[in-house]
Tab-separated table of C-alpha atoms and ligand atoms in Angstrom:
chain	number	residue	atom	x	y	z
A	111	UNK	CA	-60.360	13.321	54.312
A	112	UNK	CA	-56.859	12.031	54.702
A	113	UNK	CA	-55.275	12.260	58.012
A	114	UNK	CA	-52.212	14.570	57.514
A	115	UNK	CA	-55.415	17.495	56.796
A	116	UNK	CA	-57.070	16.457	59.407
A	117	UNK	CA	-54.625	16.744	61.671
A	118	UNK	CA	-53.637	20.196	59.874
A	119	UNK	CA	-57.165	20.797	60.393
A	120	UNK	CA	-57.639	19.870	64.136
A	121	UNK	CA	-58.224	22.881	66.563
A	122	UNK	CA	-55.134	22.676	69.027
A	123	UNK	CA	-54.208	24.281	72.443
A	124	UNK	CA	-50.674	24.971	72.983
A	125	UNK	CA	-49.359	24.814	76.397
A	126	UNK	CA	-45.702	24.490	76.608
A	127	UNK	CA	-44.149	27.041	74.340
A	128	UNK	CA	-41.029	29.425	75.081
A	129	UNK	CA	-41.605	32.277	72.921
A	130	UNK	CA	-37.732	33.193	72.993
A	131	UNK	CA	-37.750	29.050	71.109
A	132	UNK	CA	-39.649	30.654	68.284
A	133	UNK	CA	-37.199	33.209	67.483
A	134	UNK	CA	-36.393	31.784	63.639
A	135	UNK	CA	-32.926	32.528	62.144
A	136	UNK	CA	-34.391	34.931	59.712
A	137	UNK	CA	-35.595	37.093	62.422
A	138	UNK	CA	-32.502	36.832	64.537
A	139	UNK	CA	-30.896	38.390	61.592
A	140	UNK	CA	-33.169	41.016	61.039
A	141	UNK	CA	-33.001	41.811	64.419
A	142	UNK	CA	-29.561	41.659	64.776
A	143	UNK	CA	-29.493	44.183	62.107
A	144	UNK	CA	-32.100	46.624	62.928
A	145	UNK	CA	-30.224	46.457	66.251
A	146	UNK	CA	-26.540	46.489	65.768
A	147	UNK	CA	-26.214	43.321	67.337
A	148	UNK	CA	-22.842	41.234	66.366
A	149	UNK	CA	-23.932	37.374	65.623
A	150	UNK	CA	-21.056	34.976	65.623
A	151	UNK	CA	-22.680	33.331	62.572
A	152	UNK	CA	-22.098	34.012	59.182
A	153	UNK	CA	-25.389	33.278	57.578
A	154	UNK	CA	-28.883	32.063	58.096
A	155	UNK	CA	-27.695	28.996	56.644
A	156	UNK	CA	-25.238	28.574	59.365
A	157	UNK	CA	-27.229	29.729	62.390
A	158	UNK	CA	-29.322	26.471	61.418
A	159	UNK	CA	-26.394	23.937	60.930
A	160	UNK	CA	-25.111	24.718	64.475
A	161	UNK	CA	-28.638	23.385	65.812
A	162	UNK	CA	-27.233	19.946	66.711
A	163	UNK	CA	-27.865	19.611	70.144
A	164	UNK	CA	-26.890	16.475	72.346
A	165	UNK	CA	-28.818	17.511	75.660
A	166	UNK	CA	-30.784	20.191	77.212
A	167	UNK	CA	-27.414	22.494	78.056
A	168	UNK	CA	-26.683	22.111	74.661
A	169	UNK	CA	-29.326	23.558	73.370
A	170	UNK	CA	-29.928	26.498	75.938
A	171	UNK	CA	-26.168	27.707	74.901
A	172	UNK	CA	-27.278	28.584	71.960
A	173	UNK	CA	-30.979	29.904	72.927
A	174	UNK	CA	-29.545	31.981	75.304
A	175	UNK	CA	-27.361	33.728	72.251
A	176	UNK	CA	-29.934	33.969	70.086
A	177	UNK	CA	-32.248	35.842	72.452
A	178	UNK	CA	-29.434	38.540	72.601
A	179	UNK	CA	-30.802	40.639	69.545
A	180	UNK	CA	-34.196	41.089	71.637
A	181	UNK	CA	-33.982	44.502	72.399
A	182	UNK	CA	-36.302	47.043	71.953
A	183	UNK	CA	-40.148	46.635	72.863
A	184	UNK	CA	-40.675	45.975	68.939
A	185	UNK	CA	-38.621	43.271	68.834
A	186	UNK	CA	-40.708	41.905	71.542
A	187	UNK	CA	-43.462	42.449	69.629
A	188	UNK	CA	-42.451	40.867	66.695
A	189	UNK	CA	-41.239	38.222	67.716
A	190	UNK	CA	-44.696	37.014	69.251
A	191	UNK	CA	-46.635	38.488	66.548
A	192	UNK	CA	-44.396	36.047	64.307
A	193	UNK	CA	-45.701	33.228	66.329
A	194	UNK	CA	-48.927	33.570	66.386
A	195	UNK	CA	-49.748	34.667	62.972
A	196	UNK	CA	-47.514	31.017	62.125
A	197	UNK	CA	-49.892	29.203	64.378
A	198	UNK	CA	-53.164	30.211	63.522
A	199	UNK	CA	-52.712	28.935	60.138
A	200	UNK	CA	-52.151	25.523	62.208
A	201	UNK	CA	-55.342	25.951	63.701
A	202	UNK	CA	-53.978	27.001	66.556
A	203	UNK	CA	-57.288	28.274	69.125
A	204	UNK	CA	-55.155	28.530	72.486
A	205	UNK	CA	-51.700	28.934	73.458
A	206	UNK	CA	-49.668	29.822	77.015
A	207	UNK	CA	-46.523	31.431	76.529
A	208	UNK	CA	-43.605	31.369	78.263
A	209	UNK	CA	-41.358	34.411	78.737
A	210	UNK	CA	-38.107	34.385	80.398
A	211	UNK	CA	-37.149	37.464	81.532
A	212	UNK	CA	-33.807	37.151	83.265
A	213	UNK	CA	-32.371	36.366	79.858
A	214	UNK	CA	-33.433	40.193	78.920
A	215	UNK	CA	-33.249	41.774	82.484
A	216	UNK	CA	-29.598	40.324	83.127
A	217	UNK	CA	-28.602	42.510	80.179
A	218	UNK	CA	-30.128	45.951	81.103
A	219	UNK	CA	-33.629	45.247	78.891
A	220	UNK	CA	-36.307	47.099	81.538
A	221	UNK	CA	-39.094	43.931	82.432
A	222	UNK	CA	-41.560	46.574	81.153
A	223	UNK	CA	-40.253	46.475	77.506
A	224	UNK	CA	-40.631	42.679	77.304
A	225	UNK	CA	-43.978	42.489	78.621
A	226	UNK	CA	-45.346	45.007	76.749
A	227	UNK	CA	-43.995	44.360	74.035
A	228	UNK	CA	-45.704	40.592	74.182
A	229	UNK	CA	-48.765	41.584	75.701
A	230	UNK	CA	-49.625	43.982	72.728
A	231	UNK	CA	-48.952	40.919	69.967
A	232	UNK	CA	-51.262	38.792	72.337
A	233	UNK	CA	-53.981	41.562	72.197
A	234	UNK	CA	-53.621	41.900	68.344
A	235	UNK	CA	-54.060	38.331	67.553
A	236	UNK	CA	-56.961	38.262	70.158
A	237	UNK	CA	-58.608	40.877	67.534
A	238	UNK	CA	-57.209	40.157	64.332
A	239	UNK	CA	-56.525	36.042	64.487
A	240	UNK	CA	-59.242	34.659	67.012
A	241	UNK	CA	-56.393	33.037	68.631
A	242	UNK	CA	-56.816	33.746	72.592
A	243	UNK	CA	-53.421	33.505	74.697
A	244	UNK	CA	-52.043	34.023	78.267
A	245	UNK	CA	-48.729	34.752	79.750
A	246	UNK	CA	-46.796	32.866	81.910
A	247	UNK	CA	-43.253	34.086	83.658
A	248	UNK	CA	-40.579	31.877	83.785
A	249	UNK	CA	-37.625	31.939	86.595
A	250	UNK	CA	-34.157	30.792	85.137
A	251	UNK	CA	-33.318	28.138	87.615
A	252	UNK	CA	-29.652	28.233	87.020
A	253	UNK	CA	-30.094	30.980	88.489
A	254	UNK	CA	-30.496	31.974	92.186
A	255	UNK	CA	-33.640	31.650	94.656
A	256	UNK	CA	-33.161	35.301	95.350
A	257	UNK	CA	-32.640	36.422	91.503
A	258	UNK	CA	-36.196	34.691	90.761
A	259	UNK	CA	-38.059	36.430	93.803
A	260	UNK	CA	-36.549	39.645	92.573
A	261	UNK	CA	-38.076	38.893	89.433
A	262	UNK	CA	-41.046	38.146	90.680
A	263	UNK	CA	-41.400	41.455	92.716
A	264	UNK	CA	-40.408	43.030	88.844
A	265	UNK	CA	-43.727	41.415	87.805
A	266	UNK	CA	-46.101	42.162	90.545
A	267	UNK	CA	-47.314	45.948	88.659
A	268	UNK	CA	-48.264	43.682	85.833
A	269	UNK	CA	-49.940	41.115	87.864
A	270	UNK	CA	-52.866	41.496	85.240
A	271	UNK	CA	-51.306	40.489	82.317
A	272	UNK	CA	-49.389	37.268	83.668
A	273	UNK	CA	-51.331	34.310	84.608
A	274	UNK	CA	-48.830	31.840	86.232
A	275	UNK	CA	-45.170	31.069	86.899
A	276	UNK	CA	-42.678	28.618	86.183
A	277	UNK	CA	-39.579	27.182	86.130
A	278	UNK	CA	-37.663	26.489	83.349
A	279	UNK	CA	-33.311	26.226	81.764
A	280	UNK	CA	-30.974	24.093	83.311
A	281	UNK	CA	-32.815	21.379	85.564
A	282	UNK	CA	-30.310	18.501	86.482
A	283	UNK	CA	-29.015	20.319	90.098
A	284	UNK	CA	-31.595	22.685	90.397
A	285	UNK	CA	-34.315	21.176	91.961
A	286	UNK	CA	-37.686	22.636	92.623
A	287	UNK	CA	-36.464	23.101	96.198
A	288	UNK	CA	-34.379	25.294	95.385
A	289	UNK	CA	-38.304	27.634	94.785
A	290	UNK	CA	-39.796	26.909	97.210
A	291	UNK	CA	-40.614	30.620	99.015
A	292	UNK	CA	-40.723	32.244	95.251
A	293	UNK	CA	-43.334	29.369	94.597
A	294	UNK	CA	-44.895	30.260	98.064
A	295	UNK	CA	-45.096	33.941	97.655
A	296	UNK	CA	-46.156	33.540	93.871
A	297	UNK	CA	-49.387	31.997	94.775
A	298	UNK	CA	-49.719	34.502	97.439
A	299	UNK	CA	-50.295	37.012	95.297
A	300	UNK	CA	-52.483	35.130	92.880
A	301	UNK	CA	-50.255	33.335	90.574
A	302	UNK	CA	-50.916	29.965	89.163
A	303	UNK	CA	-47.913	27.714	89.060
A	304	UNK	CA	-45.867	24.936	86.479
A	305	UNK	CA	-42.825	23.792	86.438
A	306	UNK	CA	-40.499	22.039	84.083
A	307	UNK	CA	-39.566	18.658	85.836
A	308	UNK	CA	-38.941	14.992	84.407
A	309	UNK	CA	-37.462	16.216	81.293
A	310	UNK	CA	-33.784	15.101	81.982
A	311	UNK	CA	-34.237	14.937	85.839
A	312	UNK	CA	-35.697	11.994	88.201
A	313	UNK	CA	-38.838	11.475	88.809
A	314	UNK	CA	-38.506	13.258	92.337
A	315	UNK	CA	-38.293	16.551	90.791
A	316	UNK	CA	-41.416	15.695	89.829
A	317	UNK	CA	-42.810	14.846	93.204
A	318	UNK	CA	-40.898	18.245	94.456
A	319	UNK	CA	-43.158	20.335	91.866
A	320	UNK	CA	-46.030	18.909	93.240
A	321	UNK	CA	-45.483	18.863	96.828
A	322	UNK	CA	-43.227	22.233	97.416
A	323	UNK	CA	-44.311	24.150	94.382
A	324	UNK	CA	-48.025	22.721	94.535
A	325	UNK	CA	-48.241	23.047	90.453
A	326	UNK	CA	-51.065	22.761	88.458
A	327	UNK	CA	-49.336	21.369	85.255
A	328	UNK	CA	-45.875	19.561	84.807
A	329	UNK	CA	-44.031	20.934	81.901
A	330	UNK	CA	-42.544	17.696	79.746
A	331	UNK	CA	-42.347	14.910	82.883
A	332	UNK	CA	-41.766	12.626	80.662
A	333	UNK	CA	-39.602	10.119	83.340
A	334	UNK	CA	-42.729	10.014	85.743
A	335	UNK	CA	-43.255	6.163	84.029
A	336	UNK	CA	-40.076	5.170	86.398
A	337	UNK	CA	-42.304	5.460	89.545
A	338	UNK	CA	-45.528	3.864	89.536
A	339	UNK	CA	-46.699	5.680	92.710
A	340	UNK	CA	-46.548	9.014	91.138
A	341	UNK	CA	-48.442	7.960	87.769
A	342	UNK	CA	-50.935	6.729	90.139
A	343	UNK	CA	-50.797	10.039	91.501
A	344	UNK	CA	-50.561	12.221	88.360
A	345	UNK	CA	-53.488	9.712	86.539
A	346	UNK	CA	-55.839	10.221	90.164
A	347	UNK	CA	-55.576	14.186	90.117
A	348	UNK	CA	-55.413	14.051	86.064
A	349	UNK	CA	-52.559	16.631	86.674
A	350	UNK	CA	-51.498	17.515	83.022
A	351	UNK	CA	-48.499	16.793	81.608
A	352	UNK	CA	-46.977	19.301	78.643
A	353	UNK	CA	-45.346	16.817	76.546
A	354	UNK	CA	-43.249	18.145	73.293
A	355	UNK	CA	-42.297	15.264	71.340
A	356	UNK	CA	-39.809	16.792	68.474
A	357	UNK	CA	-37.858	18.705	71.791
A	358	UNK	CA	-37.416	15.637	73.087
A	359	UNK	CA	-35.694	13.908	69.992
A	360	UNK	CA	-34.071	16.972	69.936
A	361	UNK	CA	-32.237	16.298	72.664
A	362	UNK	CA	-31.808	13.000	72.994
A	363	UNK	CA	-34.066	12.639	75.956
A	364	UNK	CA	-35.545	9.434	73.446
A	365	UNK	CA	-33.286	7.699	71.117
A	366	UNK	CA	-35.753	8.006	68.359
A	367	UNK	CA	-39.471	8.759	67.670
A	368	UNK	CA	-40.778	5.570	68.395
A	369	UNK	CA	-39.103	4.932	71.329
A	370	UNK	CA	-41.142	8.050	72.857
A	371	UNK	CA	-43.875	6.693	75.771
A	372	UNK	CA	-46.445	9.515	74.679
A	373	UNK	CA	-48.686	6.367	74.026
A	374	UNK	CA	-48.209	4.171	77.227
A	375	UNK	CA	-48.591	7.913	78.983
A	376	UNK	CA	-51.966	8.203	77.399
A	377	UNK	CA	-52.750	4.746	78.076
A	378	UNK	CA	-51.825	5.364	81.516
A	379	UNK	CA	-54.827	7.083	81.879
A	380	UNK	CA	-52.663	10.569	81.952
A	381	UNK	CA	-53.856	13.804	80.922
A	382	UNK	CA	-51.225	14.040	78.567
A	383	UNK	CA	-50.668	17.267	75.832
A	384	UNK	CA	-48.779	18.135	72.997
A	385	UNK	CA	-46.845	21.089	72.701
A	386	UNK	CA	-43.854	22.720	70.315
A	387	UNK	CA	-41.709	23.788	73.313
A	388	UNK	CA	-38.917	25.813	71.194
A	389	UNK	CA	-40.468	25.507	67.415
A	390	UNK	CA	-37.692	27.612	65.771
A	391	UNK	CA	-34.709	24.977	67.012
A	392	UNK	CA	-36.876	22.143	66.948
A	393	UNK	CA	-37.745	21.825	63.784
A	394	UNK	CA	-41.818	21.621	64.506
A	395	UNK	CA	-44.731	23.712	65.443
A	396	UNK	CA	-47.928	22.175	66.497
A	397	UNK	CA	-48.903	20.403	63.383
A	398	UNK	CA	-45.838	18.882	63.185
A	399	UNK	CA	-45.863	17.588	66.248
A	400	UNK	CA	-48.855	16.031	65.917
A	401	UNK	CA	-47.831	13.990	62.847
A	402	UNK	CA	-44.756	12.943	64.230
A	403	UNK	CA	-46.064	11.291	67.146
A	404	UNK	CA	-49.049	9.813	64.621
A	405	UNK	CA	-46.622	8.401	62.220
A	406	UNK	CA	-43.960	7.054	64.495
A	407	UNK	CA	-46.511	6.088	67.282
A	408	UNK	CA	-48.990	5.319	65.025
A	409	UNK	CA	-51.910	6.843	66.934
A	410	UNK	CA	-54.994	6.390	65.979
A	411	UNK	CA	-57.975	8.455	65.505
A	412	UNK	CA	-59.730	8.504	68.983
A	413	UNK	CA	-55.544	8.893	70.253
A	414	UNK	CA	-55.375	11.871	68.589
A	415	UNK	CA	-58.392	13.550	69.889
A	416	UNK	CA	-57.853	12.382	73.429
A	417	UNK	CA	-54.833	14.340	73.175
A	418	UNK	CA	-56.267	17.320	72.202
A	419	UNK	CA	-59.039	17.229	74.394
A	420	UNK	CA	-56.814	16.879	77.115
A	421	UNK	CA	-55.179	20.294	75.667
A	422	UNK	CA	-57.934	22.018	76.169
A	423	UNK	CA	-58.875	20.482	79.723
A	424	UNK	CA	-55.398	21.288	80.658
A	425	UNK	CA	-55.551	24.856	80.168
A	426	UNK	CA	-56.238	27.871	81.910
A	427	UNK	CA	-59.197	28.702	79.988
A	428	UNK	CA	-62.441	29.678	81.717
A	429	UNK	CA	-65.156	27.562	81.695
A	430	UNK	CA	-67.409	28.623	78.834
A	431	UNK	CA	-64.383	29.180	76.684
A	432	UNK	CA	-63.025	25.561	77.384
A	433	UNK	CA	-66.550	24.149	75.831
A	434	UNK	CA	-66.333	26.451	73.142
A	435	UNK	CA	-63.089	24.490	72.387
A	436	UNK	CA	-64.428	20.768	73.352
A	437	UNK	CA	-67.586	21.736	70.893
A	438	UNK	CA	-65.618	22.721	68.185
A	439	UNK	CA	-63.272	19.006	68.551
A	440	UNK	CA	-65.985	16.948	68.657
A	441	UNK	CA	-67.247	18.476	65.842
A	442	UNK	CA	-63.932	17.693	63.759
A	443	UNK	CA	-63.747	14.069	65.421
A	444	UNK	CA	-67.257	13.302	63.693
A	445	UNK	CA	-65.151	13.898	60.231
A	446	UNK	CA	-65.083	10.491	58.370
A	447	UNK	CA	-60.800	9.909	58.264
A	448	UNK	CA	-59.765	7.569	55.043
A	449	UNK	CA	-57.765	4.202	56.239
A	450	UNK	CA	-54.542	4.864	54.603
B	728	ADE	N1	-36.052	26.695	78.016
B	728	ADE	C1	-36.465	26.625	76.753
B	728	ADE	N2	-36.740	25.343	76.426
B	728	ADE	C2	-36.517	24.595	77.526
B	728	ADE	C3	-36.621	23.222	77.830
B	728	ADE	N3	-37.026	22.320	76.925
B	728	ADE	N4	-36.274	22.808	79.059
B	728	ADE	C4	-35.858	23.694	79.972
B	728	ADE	N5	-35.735	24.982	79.742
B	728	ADE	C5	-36.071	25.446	78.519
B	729	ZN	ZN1	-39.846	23.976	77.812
C-alpha cells in the first residue's frame, strides 16, 4: 500500500476542532439564504479569496461573521451533521467538538437551540456513521470573566451532554487568569477542562492553564519548546498537546511547513496530536493534516502512528472504548507501507 492510502486509511481521533471552523462557504450561503441573512460577499468564490489571514485576530474577524447565518436549531444541526458525515469518510473514529456559544448567545440565539441542535447530529452519526463524539463548551476570552460564568450557569441544565470546557478566540492579553473562578466552579460541577494556550502567547499561559485552570489537555501549545522546565513537565505528566498543523501555517504562527516542531515535540517525548482546528478556513481536515506534516516533516511510519496513538490516549474516551481504538491502529500499523 502506498502511504497517502494509508494515511487516508488510518483510524484518527480528532481533538481540537471548532465546529463553527467547519462552516464551508457553500453552507454559509445556503444558510444565509434559508435565513435572510445579508453576507457582505458576493459569491462563494469570494467568501474563499478573503481567507488570507496574517494572525489569529485575523482570522477570528472573519469566523466570527461567518457564524452569523447560524440561526435556527437546524442550522445547528447541519452544520455538525456536515462535519461528521465529511470525516467519517477520513476514517474519522473519535472527535471532541468545540462550540462557542457567546458568538450565538450575544446575538439573541437561546443556548438551548445550539446545543440541541449539535447534540442531535452527534447522536445521528453515533447511529448512522459509527463515529462516537463529545461536546466541549468554549468561553470567548475576549470576553469578560463574568460573561463566561454566565455562560457557564446557561450550560449547567445540560450538564449531560457537555463533557468539558475551554477557552478559546483572542489569547495575546487574555490570560488564563483572567478564568480562574469559571475554571474553579466548572470542575465543581463536574466539568473536565482545556484551554487554548501557546498558540501565539508565551509559554506562561501555558503554565497558567495548568496551574490555575488545572487542564487536562493544552489546545495547540505549540511555544512550550521555549521553556525546557515545562516540556519536562508536559513530557512527565504526558499532558496532551492538540496540535493543528495547517492552522498554524495559516496563520503564520510557522513560516512554512517545515519549519513546524511537531517532530522535535514528538521526539520530546510529548503526547502530541493532530487535529483540523477550523477545517473550512484552513484548507484541511484530518487527512490532510496528516499528509502535510508527513510530506513536509517527513515522518515516518512508526511517527505517524505514535501520533495517532497518542490521539486516542489523549481523549476522553472510556477505557474499553480507548482499546477498541488502540486494537484497531495496531492492526493498520502491521500493513506492509511501499518505500516511495
Ligand atoms: N477559535 C477558533 N479557532 C481558534 C484558534 N485557532 N485559536 C483561538 N481561538 C479559536
Ligand atoms: Zn482552536
Amino acid at each position: 500500500m502506498q502511504l497517502r492510502q494509508w494515511i487516508e486509511q488510518l483510524p484518527k481521533v480528532e481533538l481540537h476542532l471548532h465546529i463553527e471552523g467547519s462552516l464551508e462557504p457553500e453552507l454559509m450561503f445556503a444558510l444565509a439564504q434559508r435565513n435572510g441573512v445579508k453576507l457582505p460577499f458576493a459569491s462563494i468564490e469570494a467568501v474563499r479569496e478573503a481567507y488570507n489571514f496574517h494572525n489569529l485576530q485575523s482570522f477570528l474577524d472573519i469566523y466570527y461573521q461567518g457564524a452569523q447565518v447560524l440561526l435556527q436549531e437546524q442550522d445547528f444541526y447541519d452544520l455538525a451533521w456536515a462535519y461528521l458525515t465529511r470525516v467519517a469518510t477520513q476514517q474519522v473514529r473519535h472527535v471532541e467538538i468545540f462550540f462557542d456559544p457567546q458568538t450565538h448567545t450575544d446575538r439573541g440565539v437561546p443556548f438551548e437551540t445550539v446545543i440541541t441542535g449539535l447534540h442531535r447530529a452527534l447522536q445521528d452519526a453515533e447511529e448512522q456513521l459509527g463515529i462516537t463524539a463529545r461536546l466541549i463548551l468554549c468561553f470567548l476570552r475576549h470576553l469578560s470573566a463574568e460573561s463566561a460564568m454566565q455562560t457557564l450557569e446557561h450550560a449547567l441544565p445540560f450538564k449531560d451532554k457537555i463533557i468539558a470546557v475551554g477557552l478559546d478566540s483572542s489569547e495575546l492579553g487574555h490570560p488564563p487568569e483572567k478564568f480562574t473562578a469559571v475554571f474553579d466552579r466548572a470542575r465543581a460541577e463536574g466539568f473536565l477542562t482545556v484551554a487554548h494556550a501557546g498558540e501565539e502567547g508565551p509559554p506562561d499561559y501555558i503554565w497558567q492553564a495548568l496551574n490555575l485552570l488545572k487542564v487536562s489537555r493544552i489546545d495547540h501549545g505549540v511555544r512550550c519548546l521555549e521553556d525546557a522546565k515545562l516540556v519536562q513537565r508536559l513530557q512527565a505528566s504526558r499532558l496532551p498537546l492538540t496540535v493543528c498543523p495547517l492552522s498554524n501555517m495559516k496563520l503564520c504562527v510557522f513560516e512554512a511547513m517545515s519549519q513546524h516542531n511537531l517532530k522535535q515535540l514528538l521526539a520530546a517525548g510529548l503526547c502530541v496530536t493532530v487535529n483540523s482546528d477550523d477545517p473550512a478556513y484552513f484548507g484541511g481536515y484530518m487527512t490532510e493534516n496528516y499528509l502535510a506534516v508527513q510530506s513536509a516533516l517527513n515522518l515516518t511510519v512508526a511517527e505517524l502512528v505514535q501520533l495517532a496513538k497518542n490521539g486516542i490516549e489523549a481523549s476522553f474516551l472510556e477505557p474499553a472504548a480507548k482499546q477498541r481504538l488502540f486494537d484497531e491502529l495496531e492492526q493498520h500499523a502491521t500493513q506492509a507501507v511501499e518505500a516511495r
